[in-house]
Structure formats: structure tokens, C-alpha cells
Amino acid sequence: MSQRDVTETTESQIAVHWQEEDYYYPSPKFIGQANLTDPAVFDRFKLDNFPDCYVEYAEMLSWYKYWDEVLDTSDAPCFKWFKGGKLNASYNCIDRHLAENKNKTAIHFVPEPEEERIDHITYHELYVRVNEFAALLRNKAKLKRGDRVTIHMPMSAELPITMLACARLGVIHSVVFGGFPASACADRIVDSQSRVLITMDAYHRSGKLLDHKPHADEAVKLSEEQGQTVDTVLVWQRYPGKYSSDKPMKDGRDITVNEEIAKYYGERIEPERMLAEEPLFLMYTSGTTGKPKGCQHSTGGYLAYVTGTSKYIQDIQPKDVYWCMADIGWITGHSYIVYGPLSLCASSVIYEGVPTFPDAGRSWRIAQNLDVSIFHTAPTAIRALRKVGPDEPAKYNYHFKHMTTVGEPIEPEVWKWYESAVGKGEAIIVDTWWQTETGGFLCSTVPGISPMKPGSAGPGVPGIHPVIFDDEGNEIKEAGIAGNICIRNPWPGMFQTIWGDRDRFVKTYFERYCKDPKSTDWRDWPYLTGDAAMKAEDEYYRILGRIDDVINVSGHRLGTKEIESAALVADEVAEAAVVPVAHDIKGTEPDLYVSLKPGFEPSEDIAQKVSQAVIDQIGKIAKPRRVWLVPDMPKTRSGKIMRRVLGAISNKGDVGNVMTLANPEVVDTIKTMVEKE
Ligand code: PRX
């Protein structure tokens, strides 16, 4: 057995306990108002009509110049969509709505403290603020088309304003999740070669005003040590006019945006006419080994794809108040809080804090107060909301027409609570399966057309043609057999490459099933998603989890290698191995096994220190359930750590035959240790 097997076994074990569920059908009321109800869409988007079918999405945008070619495959697998076309993402998300809808709310910003008033920003106001900030970025920070800028900000209205100002200038933004520590921010600054960092002084979380500025200082310092100088730090104030951090502003480097921007009041910036294939942003994601991968997303293909899927799959219409609970620092927030909904002129809700703060009813009060019609969250949040307040939704007068779940497989039991309690039996649900790399949805039901099935993402969305391969590259056509799910064809939302590392892009996502590495025919380049899945008779896909060494905690991907190398930062540690263990809220969480260098005795202090090292390096999200200090790791004779065995022990499963190991006796010792707890 290879090391990879552990994630495969444990994650799929969680999933395959599920039975096939009965269908749920969309209500006539939903169908009556839906954007898409004509099943002919599947004909229009069948492979015979590829790639021209995607013109339907491109035409949802406003272009300065139409494309010369829908799909250029000459540099496969770096595909270029709508080649030669020119557009601007900020224009599409703001300017084009002004004539009809300038007084409509674009963003509802909901502060965590309930006594603070909600900020309702109209499309006109968004236009003003984005232009003024773009002027500051251009004139003060000296940013220009093609430059990269790193953004380390919390959930705030200023975050999409910052992103859209970058997009207006053609500056490539790289948003780092606000909860990540300085080291993660620094890695991304260095990799993207950003000389400007944009941050905020503080933000509210779980009832506390957290000081965020120290992370910027530390990130700049760490970047400098790695050879990347940040000469400008732009600091938004959470409370304009009042600095909320204990750390001083550094003269000559730090600029208070809220003061500086006064110099640009009334400025208007002509949007850059970007080529469709020019990058819009980078979004970093964990990989199996080494440094995080900067997924490079295009301007035209990406925006067309998130607009098309927001319209058809999320059924977003200008009249909707749409609330996606994800953080903008993840791809879900980019595609389905900012770019998709704003391109369709919806009102998008941004909530600063924790969904259950100060009590279990908070989310439903927000829904009621803003009359939210579309709701979007992840199984981990649904499980948490169900745990703290299963009867809370009924106490509030809101009515969703549509709900999304994303990020990890959802257990049918949880799905049913989401449907009946949160959706009040009125809302349809889409279970959308996709990834940072894919820009937008891959599998989901089309809400006005296909029935829902709890626990299954559904068929490929229009234009996406999934295929399951076995390890040898044979197509698995039968229902009910798990394999590696791939996508046969490129699509406009897919990332263009890994920033600065084309080889890694090809190797990670295409090499395994590419028939001819020299081919410029897209048919030779199936995209390897890295997930295991199986198909049911009705062509609905059920996602079973990652096939590579990535642990999915609360819908966030953490590389096992990253966690293990963080543990090794503690001096006492000789070896570390991390495995996913089932958790009823988070889906899975990391369980960390550590063996100590000679001369060190196991102690609670060391375990604490290792745990803290992981938190410091990666963030609280990676906090191990337990740090087990073991006398030795179970190893093969060639010296490979058997994570499969550790995974089985953590999950109280069968360790199988261990007699071929170099040190079988250690398995019992570890087992006894874990079982005792
Ligand atoms: O394993 C799949 C799981 O999350 C991975 C992608 O994580 P990330 O790039 O962080 O993007 C999360 C938001 C799109 C996938 O490879 N995943 C995502 N959505 C689902 C899912 N697993 C099952 N069902 C889903 N709906």
C-alpha cells in the first residue's frame, strides 16, 4: 500500500456509509421564477458544441472588443479563452449597472457587533469608492497593469473595493485569508513578488476587536528575509479616523488609506482594457508538497464562467439579496461573493464575524433583517449551526428561495436539516463541487431543472463533462465504483497555470492521464481534480474526498506536508506524520504523530509546543486534535512512514496486516496509547 492510501481510505469510508437517497424536487414557485428551466441547455453545452457553447457565458459580459477565437489550444494545457477579446472586470461588476441600477445596494456590510449599523453601499457609491482607491493605488502606490499586490484583509466592504480597484487598473491581486498568520502572508508576497501589501488595522471576531496590523509588520519582515522588499503598506482603518492597532505606523512605508484617499476625492479612473487572457488574480492553495500553489485566473474566461454559473446554478437575479457566508479570502468568496454576484447586479452580503456570535440566532437575524433570498455556506457551518441551535431558524421570519452547500461532502442527515430547518422546506439546494483551481462549479444540479439528491453533488454542470478513471487510466463506466474524477474538457473558469511554475501545473493536474504531452488537442488533456468519486446510475456524482495528501478541515485544504514540516520546527521533534480523523463538525481534523529526537522524554509541554508550532506556521485551522508522542513511527522496510496504519488507529479502524513492516511491534504500542485516551 502506498502512503496516499490513508486519505483515500479514511475519507471514502466516511462517505460510502451513505445510502442512495430519494430525490427532492424543486417547487413550482421556484421554477416559475428561475433563470434557467429549459433542459435544452444540456444540448447546447454538449461536447459536440464545445467550445462555442461557452459564448453563451461570454455574452453575459460587456466587452470593449469581441474575441478573435473562443479557445486557443496551441499552448495546451495552458488554454486561452476568448483570445483577443478585451474587457475590464471592475467595469463589468460596477459601471455597466449604473445606468439602470445606480441606487441599488451592491454590498450590505454587516459588522459583527450587533449595535453597529449595517453599511448599505449602492452601486454608485461602490463606483465612487473603487475609483478613488484606484487613483490612490496608481498615484501613491505607483501600481500599474500586470503588477501583483498582496491583500491581507478581514471580511469588510473595503476588501472587494480593494480587489475591484486593482482589477480596474489591471493590477493582479493576491488575497490571503485574513485568519492566516504572517508567515503564510509572507510566503505569498515572496512568491508573487509583491512590493505593496494592503491590510486593515483591526477587525471583530467572536466578540473581540483583533489587532491585525502586527501581522503586516511581521509579514514584511519575513518577506525581506526571503529577499522580497515591501516598500508600501496601505492600511485601511476599521473605524475611519481612528487607529485601532497597538503597533505604530512606520514612517515612509505605512499609509493610512482613509486619510490619504481624501486627496483623490472625485477622481475617476478609466478602466484598463484588459485582454481576456491577462490574469485577474492569484489564489494560493495548499499542495501535496512544498510551497503553496498560486492559481492564476484569467480576466475574460474566469469572469464569464462565474457570471454564467452564478446565473444558471445559483439563480442570481438583480432583485436578489444574496448571502454567501464564506470568507472572501477563499476562492468561494472571490467567485461567489464578489465577481459573480456583482457582475449580475445582485446585492451581496458581507458579514464580518462568526455566524453564531453572540448567539445561535445571529445568522437568521441577518437573513431576516436584510430579507436575504439566496444563502450559501459550507457543511462545516451547517453542522455547527445545527449543533448550537437546531430550532433557531424557525424563530425568524426569512424565506430563502435557494441555498448552496460547498467545500466538502455533506452527510444526507445534515443536508435534510439544512433543507427542512434552514430552508423551511421552501428553498432548493445545490451541492456544488469544485476547487480553487477550477474558478467555478464543476458538478451540481441545475436548480430549475434537475431534482436534488442528498449527499450527491449531481451531474456535471452545463459544459462540464466528468469522467472517472482507474489508476491505469481506464475509464470506469459502471455506476458505484470509485475512481479518480477528471474533467474531459477545458472550461473558461479553469486556472491558466501555477504562477511562475508551468511545469508543476502540467505535472500536478495533467501528466497522469495525458496521452501525448506534445498534443495541442484538448481531448488529450483531461484535468485531474485529485478527488475520488463515484457515479450513480443517474449520472449523479458523489465526491469521496482527496486522493492526494491533503486534509480537508472545515472545507479548507491543508497539505499534510505543510503540517508535518510545521511540527518539525519544534527542536525536539524527529519525525512527524499527520492523518485525517473524522470530526462531526469539521468533517476531518488533523491528528499528529510525532517521534522525538534521542535524549528527549515525552511530556505535555513538548506536545503543547508542537501544537503551537503548527498554529503559528499555518493557523488555528490546522490545530491538531492531539499530538501523540510515539516511540517510533510504523515504517516500511524502505523507511517510509505508514500513514495508513496511523490513520486506521486514529479512526479506530482495522490496521490490517502489519507484519511486513520494519517495526510491527510499535503498532500495538501506539494503538494502546490512542485507545487509552
Ligand atoms: O475535495 C473537494 C472538496 O474541496 C476541494 C477543493 O477545496 P478548495 O480548493 O479549498 O475549494 C473549496 C471551495 C470550492 C475539492 O477538491 N469539495 C469542494 N466542494 C465539494 C467538495 N467535496 C464534496 N462536495 C462538494 N460540494
XYZ file of C-alpha atoms and ligand atoms in Angstrom:
703
model
C 0.000 0.000 0.000
C 1.273 3.451 -0.761
C 1.276 6.378 1.611
C -1.535 8.002 -0.351
C -3.927 5.308 0.709
C -4.620 6.766 4.093
C -6.576 9.772 2.930
C -8.254 7.667 0.330
C -9.346 5.047 2.813
C -10.418 7.233 5.676
C -12.226 9.901 3.679
C -14.027 7.487 1.440
C -15.011 5.385 4.426
C -16.873 8.368 5.783
C -18.665 8.791 2.514
C -19.509 5.275 1.487
C -21.572 4.616 4.558
C -24.245 6.670 2.888
C -27.137 5.012 1.168
C -28.584 6.238 -2.118
C -31.169 8.821 -1.172
C -34.508 9.715 -2.699
C -34.888 12.741 -4.926
C -36.217 16.103 -3.796
C -37.934 18.178 -6.483
C -37.834 21.945 -6.990
C -41.137 23.658 -6.224
C -43.308 25.156 -8.984
C -42.791 28.501 -7.264
C -39.041 28.247 -7.689
C -39.276 27.022 -11.270
C -41.711 29.833 -12.079
C -39.069 32.456 -11.417
C -35.842 30.603 -12.283
C -33.248 31.907 -14.747
C -32.907 28.527 -16.398
C -35.682 25.968 -16.843
C -35.166 24.717 -20.372
C -33.417 21.299 -20.459
C -32.193 22.184 -23.957
C -29.282 23.843 -22.159
C -27.673 20.393 -21.918
C -27.883 20.037 -25.702
C -26.401 23.437 -26.251
C -23.498 22.569 -23.941
C -22.822 19.011 -25.108
C -19.322 18.095 -26.241
C -20.296 18.339 -29.914
C -20.857 22.047 -29.364
C -17.619 22.582 -27.487
C -16.021 25.160 -27.173
C -18.516 27.514 -28.856
C -21.193 26.711 -26.260
C -19.331 28.985 -23.850
C -20.065 32.039 -25.965
C -23.392 31.956 -24.082
C -21.488 32.893 -20.908
C -19.169 35.407 -22.572
C -22.197 37.227 -23.926
C -23.403 37.853 -20.391
C -20.486 40.320 -20.110
C -19.763 43.712 -21.667
C -16.737 43.687 -23.943
C -14.706 46.545 -25.420
C -13.743 44.186 -28.190
C -15.058 40.726 -29.030
C -12.660 37.798 -29.130
C -10.977 36.508 -32.279
C -11.027 32.887 -31.136
C -13.196 31.156 -28.500
C -10.489 28.703 -27.421
C -6.817 28.697 -28.312
C -5.227 25.333 -27.510
C -1.834 25.977 -29.114
C -0.050 26.044 -25.735
C -2.025 23.168 -24.165
C -2.716 22.624 -21.327
C -2.395 26.399 -20.794
C -5.634 27.201 -22.559
C -6.625 30.680 -23.670
C -10.308 31.514 -23.692
C -11.895 34.304 -25.741
C -8.500 35.152 -27.136
C -8.067 38.705 -28.350
C -11.209 39.889 -26.566
C -10.934 42.961 -24.341
C -12.844 43.771 -21.167
C -12.483 45.007 -17.614
C -13.803 43.122 -14.581
C -14.412 46.235 -12.493
C -16.396 47.783 -15.365
C -18.491 44.613 -15.596
C -19.157 44.463 -11.861
C -19.907 48.175 -11.415
C -20.033 50.675 -14.294
C -22.355 48.752 -16.544
C -25.041 48.674 -13.836
C -25.067 52.417 -13.212
C -27.491 53.479 -15.936
C -30.326 51.323 -14.597
C -29.341 50.478 -11.043
C -27.042 53.078 -9.546
C -29.194 53.389 -6.425
C -29.444 49.658 -5.814
C -27.407 48.187 -2.963
C -24.311 46.411 -4.217
C -22.894 45.460 -0.806
C -24.510 45.117 2.605
C -21.668 45.119 5.112
C -22.769 43.614 8.429
C -20.389 44.352 11.342
C -20.088 41.652 13.974
C -21.118 43.932 16.882
C -24.876 43.979 16.535
C -25.177 47.526 17.829
C -23.183 48.877 14.876
C -25.234 49.864 11.886
C -25.151 47.918 8.641
C -23.445 49.727 5.783
C -25.526 49.637 2.580
C -23.302 50.577 -0.332
C -25.088 51.378 -3.582
C -23.600 50.632 -6.981
C -22.945 54.349 -7.379
C -21.177 54.539 -4.036
C -19.144 51.458 -4.927
C -18.191 53.152 -8.196
C -17.007 56.258 -6.320
C -15.012 54.351 -3.717
C -13.388 51.987 -6.212
C -12.352 54.873 -8.456
C -10.865 56.870 -5.624
C -8.941 53.925 -4.266
C -7.756 53.017 -7.767
C -6.421 56.584 -8.064
C -4.537 56.122 -4.803
C -3.123 52.774 -5.942
C -1.953 54.303 -9.199
C -0.652 57.663 -7.998
C 0.560 56.962 -4.492
C 1.459 53.270 -4.531
C 2.653 53.502 -8.158
C 0.913 50.311 -9.201
C 0.306 49.559 -12.843
C -1.116 46.908 -15.109
C 0.474 43.489 -14.577
C 1.930 44.275 -11.110
C 0.993 41.932 -8.266
C -0.271 43.142 -4.929
C -0.884 41.102 -1.782
C -4.023 41.797 0.232
C -4.305 40.508 3.818
C -7.651 41.811 4.974
C -10.599 40.639 7.030
C -14.200 40.474 5.833
C -15.069 44.108 5.193
C -16.574 46.237 2.433
C -13.063 47.583 1.830
C -11.876 44.148 0.697
C -13.989 43.950 -2.501
C -13.366 47.676 -3.022
C -9.640 46.919 -2.949
C -9.980 43.952 -5.317
C -12.127 45.874 -7.784
C -9.773 48.868 -7.710
C -6.924 46.507 -8.607
C -9.000 44.989 -11.389
C -9.769 48.461 -12.714
C -6.051 49.124 -13.146
C -5.188 45.640 -14.382
C -3.192 45.003 -11.197
C -3.201 41.295 -10.285
C -4.494 40.831 -6.748
C -3.493 38.044 -4.423
C -5.805 37.914 -1.426
C -4.553 35.991 1.600
C -7.184 34.706 4.032
C -7.302 37.220 6.918
C -7.031 34.479 9.550
C -3.720 33.224 8.158
C -0.590 34.119 10.126
C 2.145 36.463 8.909
C 4.302 33.593 7.638
C 1.624 32.485 5.139
C 1.204 36.085 4.039
C 4.969 36.440 3.599
C 5.230 33.251 1.520
C 2.626 34.652 -0.858
C 4.255 38.093 -1.001
C 7.538 36.458 -1.932
C 6.120 34.043 -4.481
C 4.075 36.725 -6.248
C 6.844 39.359 -5.875
C 4.515 41.960 -4.406
C 6.040 45.257 -3.314
C 2.742 46.531 -1.934
C 0.777 44.972 0.925
C -2.769 46.099 1.673
C -4.191 45.431 5.120
C -6.586 46.662 7.786
C -5.725 47.716 11.324
C -8.263 45.539 13.156
C -11.486 43.562 12.920
C -14.089 41.923 15.102
C -14.244 38.211 15.671
C -16.148 36.336 18.396
C -16.735 39.493 20.368
C -13.154 40.758 20.321
C -11.538 43.524 18.312
C -8.444 41.760 16.987
C -5.295 43.712 16.241
C -4.374 42.818 12.661
C -1.551 45.271 11.942
C 1.187 43.228 13.714
C 0.752 40.565 11.016
C 1.614 43.111 8.348
C 4.782 44.207 10.154
C 5.842 40.612 10.647
C 4.988 39.622 7.056
C 7.069 42.480 5.676
C 9.981 41.461 7.888
C 9.753 37.786 6.867
C 9.475 38.736 3.183
C 12.539 40.916 3.441
C 14.455 37.951 4.913
C 13.465 35.968 1.838
C 14.615 38.710 -0.492
C 11.333 40.453 -1.301
C 11.075 44.085 -0.236
C 7.673 45.561 0.501
C 8.035 49.331 0.182
C 4.412 50.306 0.767
C 1.846 49.066 3.264
C -1.619 50.506 2.792
C -3.651 50.327 5.985
C -7.439 50.673 5.959
C -8.899 51.664 9.315
C -11.751 49.545 10.661
C -13.102 52.765 12.157
C -12.168 55.562 9.745
C -10.488 58.412 11.617
C -9.428 56.176 14.495
C -6.402 53.900 14.502
C -7.255 50.636 16.269
C -3.863 48.925 16.466
C -1.209 48.959 19.188
C 1.558 48.847 16.605
C 2.807 52.181 15.303
C 2.551 53.141 11.647
C 6.001 53.060 10.099
C 7.074 56.350 8.538
C 7.772 56.213 4.839
C 6.265 52.739 4.469
C 2.803 52.680 6.011
C -0.015 54.799 4.640
C -3.402 55.318 6.282
C -5.793 54.826 3.393
C -8.693 56.699 4.984
C -6.569 59.862 5.271
C -4.677 59.590 2.030
C -7.775 58.943 -0.038
C -9.066 62.461 0.658
C -6.527 63.642 -1.913
C -8.332 61.630 -4.557
C -11.935 62.589 -3.875
C -13.839 62.900 -7.110
C -11.141 61.154 -9.182
C -12.332 58.803 -11.906
C -10.104 56.172 -13.453
C -10.759 54.876 -16.929
C -10.796 51.037 -16.665
C -7.859 49.324 -18.365
C -8.901 47.404 -21.437
C -7.564 44.014 -20.458
C -7.066 41.123 -22.814
C -9.326 38.232 -21.849
C -6.286 36.066 -21.223
C -4.498 38.542 -18.928
C -4.552 37.419 -15.268
C -7.155 38.913 -12.936
C -5.862 37.395 -9.694
C -3.817 34.735 -7.952
C -5.321 32.499 -5.298
C -2.924 30.284 -3.393
C -3.881 26.786 -2.394
C -2.188 24.004 -0.456
C -0.365 21.408 -2.406
C 0.869 17.973 -1.533
C 4.446 19.081 -1.197
C 6.402 22.247 -0.821
C 5.131 25.752 -1.152
C 1.526 26.736 -1.842
C 0.490 26.972 -5.480
C -0.526 30.346 -6.894
C -3.501 29.520 -9.074
C -3.566 32.111 -11.827
C -7.048 33.060 -13.007
C -7.786 34.929 -16.208
C -9.912 38.020 -16.729
C -12.293 37.025 -19.543
C -12.724 33.287 -19.124
C -12.966 33.472 -15.347
C -15.454 36.330 -15.275
C -17.601 34.731 -17.974
C -17.637 31.432 -16.102
C -18.502 32.796 -12.660
C -21.175 35.033 -14.176
C -22.714 32.156 -16.136
C -22.710 29.745 -13.205
C -23.979 32.413 -10.768
C -26.885 32.954 -13.129
C -27.731 29.357 -14.006
C -26.720 27.400 -10.908
C -27.252 29.949 -8.138
C -30.171 31.557 -9.934
C -28.906 35.030 -9.000
C -31.057 37.865 -10.314
C -30.739 41.622 -9.776
C -33.657 41.527 -7.341
C -31.909 39.056 -5.046
C -30.208 39.689 -1.751
C -27.506 37.094 -1.787
C -25.511 35.985 1.230
C -22.519 33.715 0.917
C -21.002 33.061 4.330
C -17.578 32.060 3.013
C -14.585 34.313 3.520
C -13.523 36.420 0.547
C -10.007 35.134 1.236
C -11.017 31.792 -0.292
C -11.965 31.121 -3.900
C -15.656 30.804 -2.972
C -15.626 34.406 -1.814
C -13.856 35.640 -4.946
C -16.192 33.865 -7.345
C -19.443 33.849 -5.435
C -19.378 36.887 -3.119
C -17.589 39.361 -5.332
C -17.245 38.682 -9.051
C -20.275 36.519 -9.932
C -22.996 38.286 -7.909
C -21.773 41.817 -8.660
C -21.442 41.072 -12.351
C -25.146 40.127 -12.238
C -26.065 43.293 -10.287
C -27.223 41.454 -7.161
C -26.910 42.779 -3.615
C -24.145 40.811 -1.905
C -23.960 40.492 1.877
C -20.590 40.597 3.626
C -20.618 39.575 7.272
C -17.604 40.427 9.390
C -17.831 37.848 12.120
C -18.775 34.441 13.409
C -22.197 33.052 12.369
C -23.041 32.034 15.927
C -21.997 35.270 17.630
C -23.391 36.428 20.013
C -25.897 33.573 19.903
C -27.225 30.780 17.726
C -29.845 33.053 16.135
C -27.422 35.604 14.683
C -27.318 34.270 11.125
C -31.075 34.070 10.914
C -31.480 37.597 12.256
C -29.196 38.834 9.481
C -31.263 36.885 6.942
C -34.468 38.334 8.349
C -33.220 41.928 8.584
C -31.828 42.052 5.071
C -34.541 39.854 3.545
C -31.911 37.508 2.120
C -33.248 35.343 -0.717
C -30.189 33.227 -1.578
C -27.965 31.623 1.053
C -24.620 29.921 0.511
C -22.475 28.118 3.054
C -20.433 25.009 3.791
C -21.259 21.722 5.553
C -18.950 22.634 8.434
C -21.013 25.779 9.143
C -24.270 23.891 8.701
C -23.134 21.272 11.208
C -22.089 23.966 13.674
C -25.374 25.877 13.305
C -27.316 22.689 13.754
C -25.378 21.784 16.847
C -25.829 25.092 18.643
C -29.382 25.896 17.589
C -31.345 23.238 15.727
C -34.626 25.093 16.278
C -33.365 28.636 15.812
C -34.219 29.195 12.109
C -37.964 28.716 12.809
C -37.921 31.682 15.169
C -37.091 34.139 12.414
C -39.122 35.417 9.533
C -36.936 34.947 6.492
C -37.536 32.950 3.339
C -34.755 31.599 1.150
C -35.546 30.575 -2.409
C -32.160 28.950 -2.931
C -29.319 27.540 -0.831
C -25.843 26.292 -1.715
C -23.508 23.906 0.052
C -19.834 23.764 -0.901
C -16.427 22.642 0.282
C -16.764 19.023 1.310
C -19.213 16.159 1.070
C -22.363 16.817 3.084
C -23.892 13.971 5.063
C -27.510 13.335 3.992
C -28.661 13.812 7.590
C -27.167 17.275 7.661
C -28.482 18.019 4.163
C -32.000 17.183 5.341
C -31.747 19.510 8.328
C -30.468 22.253 6.003
C -33.463 21.658 3.714
C -36.186 21.456 6.337
C -34.941 23.752 9.114
C -32.832 26.400 7.370
C -34.687 26.235 4.058
C -38.053 25.762 5.798
C -38.929 23.247 3.104
C -39.185 26.129 0.616
C -35.667 26.524 -0.714
C -33.956 24.406 -3.314
C -30.400 23.247 -2.559
C -27.418 22.960 -4.850
C -24.429 20.917 -3.678
C -21.652 22.466 -5.724
C -18.425 20.560 -6.123
C -15.408 22.489 -7.402
C -11.955 23.779 -6.414
C -9.699 26.813 -6.144
C -8.173 25.737 -9.434
C -11.456 25.458 -11.295
C -12.685 29.020 -10.707
C -16.322 27.941 -10.576
C -18.658 24.988 -10.193
C -17.941 21.612 -11.788
C -20.773 19.397 -10.568
C -24.177 20.467 -9.307
C -27.786 20.070 -10.199
C -29.335 22.862 -12.283
C -31.893 24.073 -9.734
C -34.863 24.759 -12.008
C -34.397 21.550 -13.998
C -32.965 18.596 -12.099
C -34.059 17.074 -8.807
C -31.729 17.131 -5.808
C -30.248 14.086 -4.105
C -28.886 14.485 -0.570
C -25.198 13.627 -0.368
C -24.560 13.824 -4.115
C -23.201 16.880 -5.871
C -25.047 15.944 -9.057
C -24.064 15.712 -12.712
C -21.517 17.969 -14.401
C -22.901 21.494 -14.790
C -23.614 22.529 -18.407
C -20.384 22.261 -20.394
C -18.508 20.186 -17.802
C -18.008 16.566 -18.824
C -16.615 14.496 -15.949
C -15.037 11.081 -16.346
C -13.803 8.602 -13.747
C -10.514 6.824 -14.413
C -8.910 3.979 -12.551
C -5.226 4.182 -11.634
C -4.229 2.739 -15.015
C -6.190 5.312 -16.983
C -9.131 3.100 -17.949
C -12.478 4.769 -17.882
C -14.785 3.422 -15.156
C -18.164 3.390 -16.815
C -20.087 1.352 -14.249
C -22.048 3.049 -11.539
C -20.963 2.600 -7.936
C -17.228 2.102 -8.491
C -14.887 4.710 -7.044
C -12.032 6.188 -9.038
C -10.235 9.391 -9.864
C -12.616 12.010 -11.160
C -11.314 14.090 -14.058
C -12.853 16.580 -16.473
C -12.589 15.683 -20.149
C -12.619 19.210 -21.484
C -11.245 22.630 -20.553
C -13.703 25.340 -19.494
C -13.379 29.123 -19.263
C -13.123 29.315 -15.458
C -10.176 26.968 -15.089
C -6.882 28.432 -13.890
C -4.308 29.210 -16.535
C -1.225 27.931 -14.761
C 0.529 27.932 -11.396
C 2.124 31.351 -11.042
C 5.692 31.051 -12.248
C 5.655 27.249 -12.398
C 4.185 25.844 -15.573
C 5.959 22.509 -15.074
C 4.319 21.965 -11.722
C 0.958 22.885 -13.277
C 1.323 20.276 -16.004
C 2.733 17.660 -13.674
C 0.137 18.055 -10.915
C -3.019 18.325 -12.964
C -2.449 16.730 -16.348
C 0.541 14.407 -16.520
C -1.183 11.389 -15.038
C -3.749 10.915 -17.805
C -2.273 12.879 -20.711
C -1.894 10.601 -23.700
C 0.547 12.793 -25.609
C 2.464 15.592 -23.891
C 3.082 17.306 -27.237
C -0.559 17.363 -28.220
C -2.404 20.620 -28.813
C -5.764 18.824 -28.939
C -7.715 19.471 -25.741
C -9.056 15.907 -25.861
C -5.616 14.673 -24.828
C -5.558 16.752 -21.650
C -8.136 15.531 -19.124
C -7.930 17.610 -15.957
C -7.082 15.591 -12.817
C -9.081 17.041 -9.943
C -7.334 14.977 -7.260
C -10.651 13.844 -5.789
C -12.030 10.341 -5.602
C -15.635 9.980 -6.706
C -18.223 7.547 -7.886
C -21.128 7.870 -10.225
C -24.647 6.592 -9.618
C -26.974 5.152 -12.289
C -28.487 8.584 -12.834
C -25.076 10.149 -13.605
C -25.019 11.989 -10.290
C -21.518 12.147 -8.836
C -20.729 11.554 -5.216
C -17.422 13.009 -4.110
C -15.465 10.824 -1.692
C -12.549 13.088 -0.776
C -8.979 13.760 -1.797
C -6.760 11.155 -3.380
C -3.619 13.079 -2.566
C -2.098 14.039 0.740
C -4.407 16.858 1.626
C -6.583 17.050 4.701
C -9.891 18.860 4.410
C -10.697 20.661 7.689
C -13.986 22.542 7.712
C -13.810 22.711 3.936
C -10.279 24.132 3.925
C -7.486 22.155 2.359
C -4.375 21.646 4.387
C -1.376 19.899 2.966
C -0.113 17.072 5.149
C 3.420 18.072 4.266
C 2.817 21.612 5.463
C 1.572 20.414 8.842
C 4.380 17.939 9.232
C 7.022 20.441 8.386
C 5.476 22.921 10.818
C 5.741 20.294 13.568
C 9.398 19.831 12.775
C 10.022 23.450 13.714
C 9.987 22.296 17.350
C 13.568 21.314 18.171
C 12.644 18.135 19.972
C 10.829 16.589 17.011
C 12.450 13.901 14.932
C 9.612 12.844 12.703
C 6.021 13.840 12.216
C 3.134 12.253 10.400
C -0.340 13.676 10.154
C -3.541 11.842 9.296
C -7.154 12.957 8.933
C -9.525 11.858 11.657
C -13.300 12.091 11.411
C -14.895 15.000 13.265
C -18.622 15.665 13.490
C -18.392 19.400 12.774
C -15.216 19.902 10.788
C -15.542 16.808 8.616
C -11.991 15.791 9.369
C -9.275 17.233 11.555
C -5.551 16.554 11.706
C -4.195 14.029 14.174
C -0.481 14.454 14.595
C 2.007 11.727 15.432
C 5.449 12.811 16.494
C 8.558 10.931 17.469
C 11.224 12.730 19.469
C 14.905 13.096 18.917
C 17.093 10.973 21.202
C 17.626 12.488 24.616
C 14.124 13.960 24.923
C 11.437 12.489 27.154
C 7.780 12.815 26.082
C 5.959 15.476 28.093
C 2.792 17.528 27.930
C 4.994 20.620 27.400
C 6.512 19.218 24.248
C 3.100 18.223 22.902
C 1.886 21.769 23.563
C 4.904 23.245 21.882
C 4.408 21.149 18.757
C 0.747 22.050 18.583
C 1.616 25.724 18.935
C 4.242 25.427 16.204
C 1.570 24.176 13.815
C -0.771 27.021 14.775
C 1.999 29.595 14.355
C 3.076 28.314 10.968
C -0.258 27.548 9.386
C -3.017 28.961 11.560
C -5.588 27.804 14.090
C -7.404 25.896 11.381
C -4.581 23.320 11.379
C -4.533 22.809 15.156
C -4.075 19.076 15.725
C -6.776 17.198 17.607
C -3.956 15.596 19.589
C -0.225 15.431 19.385
C 0.714 11.824 20.069
C 4.315 11.433 21.203
C 5.200 7.972 19.984
C 8.390 5.965 20.487
C 8.742 5.408 16.732
C 6.737 5.667 13.511
C 5.463 2.483 11.872
C 7.669 2.157 8.817
C 8.102 0.046 5.743
C 11.390 -1.666 5.296
C 12.410 1.039 2.885
C 11.829 3.573 5.654
C 8.530 5.105 4.538
C 6.196 6.149 7.303
C 2.964 4.132 7.110
C 0.355 6.853 7.478
C -2.283 4.323 6.527
C -1.675 2.489 9.783
C -1.744 5.670 11.846
C -4.931 6.741 10.056
C -6.586 3.451 10.945
C -5.572 3.813 14.592
C -6.836 7.397 14.814
C -10.133 6.452 13.221
C -10.446 3.295 15.321
C -10.341 1.182 12.185
C -8.615 -2.017 11.224
C -4.841 -1.612 10.828
C -4.685 -4.612 8.519
C -1.664 -6.812 8.152
C 1.386 -5.064 9.583
C 3.772 -7.967 9.666
C 5.736 -6.743 6.655
C 6.676 -3.560 8.458
C 10.189 -2.949 9.674
C 8.884 -2.468 13.228
C 5.476 -4.152 13.621
C 5.699 -4.130 17.429
C 5.324 -0.344 17.549
C 1.820 -0.552 16.086
C 0.418 -2.167 19.234
C 2.174 0.332 21.460
C 0.644 3.255 19.552
C -2.744 1.594 19.414
C -2.811 1.096 23.168
C -1.762 4.680 23.693
C -4.552 6.075 21.495
C -7.227 3.704 22.750
C -6.466 4.612 26.352
C -7.461 8.253 25.772
O -12.192 17.620 -2.187
C -13.035 18.577 -2.803
C -13.681 19.425 -1.741
O -12.841 20.553 -1.583
C -11.761 20.507 -2.516
C -11.460 21.882 -3.051
O -11.065 22.718 -1.998
P -10.768 24.257 -2.286
O -9.852 24.390 -3.444
O -10.336 24.837 -0.990
O -12.139 24.879 -2.718
C -13.214 24.857 -1.838
C -14.365 25.607 -2.458
C -14.683 25.252 -3.839
C -12.231 19.585 -3.593
O -11.158 19.028 -4.312
N -15.042 19.861 -2.147
C -15.401 21.089 -2.585
N -16.729 21.141 -2.791
C -17.230 19.923 -2.501
C -16.148 19.100 -2.107
N -16.327 17.810 -1.775
C -17.582 17.318 -1.841
N -18.660 18.048 -2.202
C -18.549 19.345 -2.539
N -19.626 20.048 -2.865
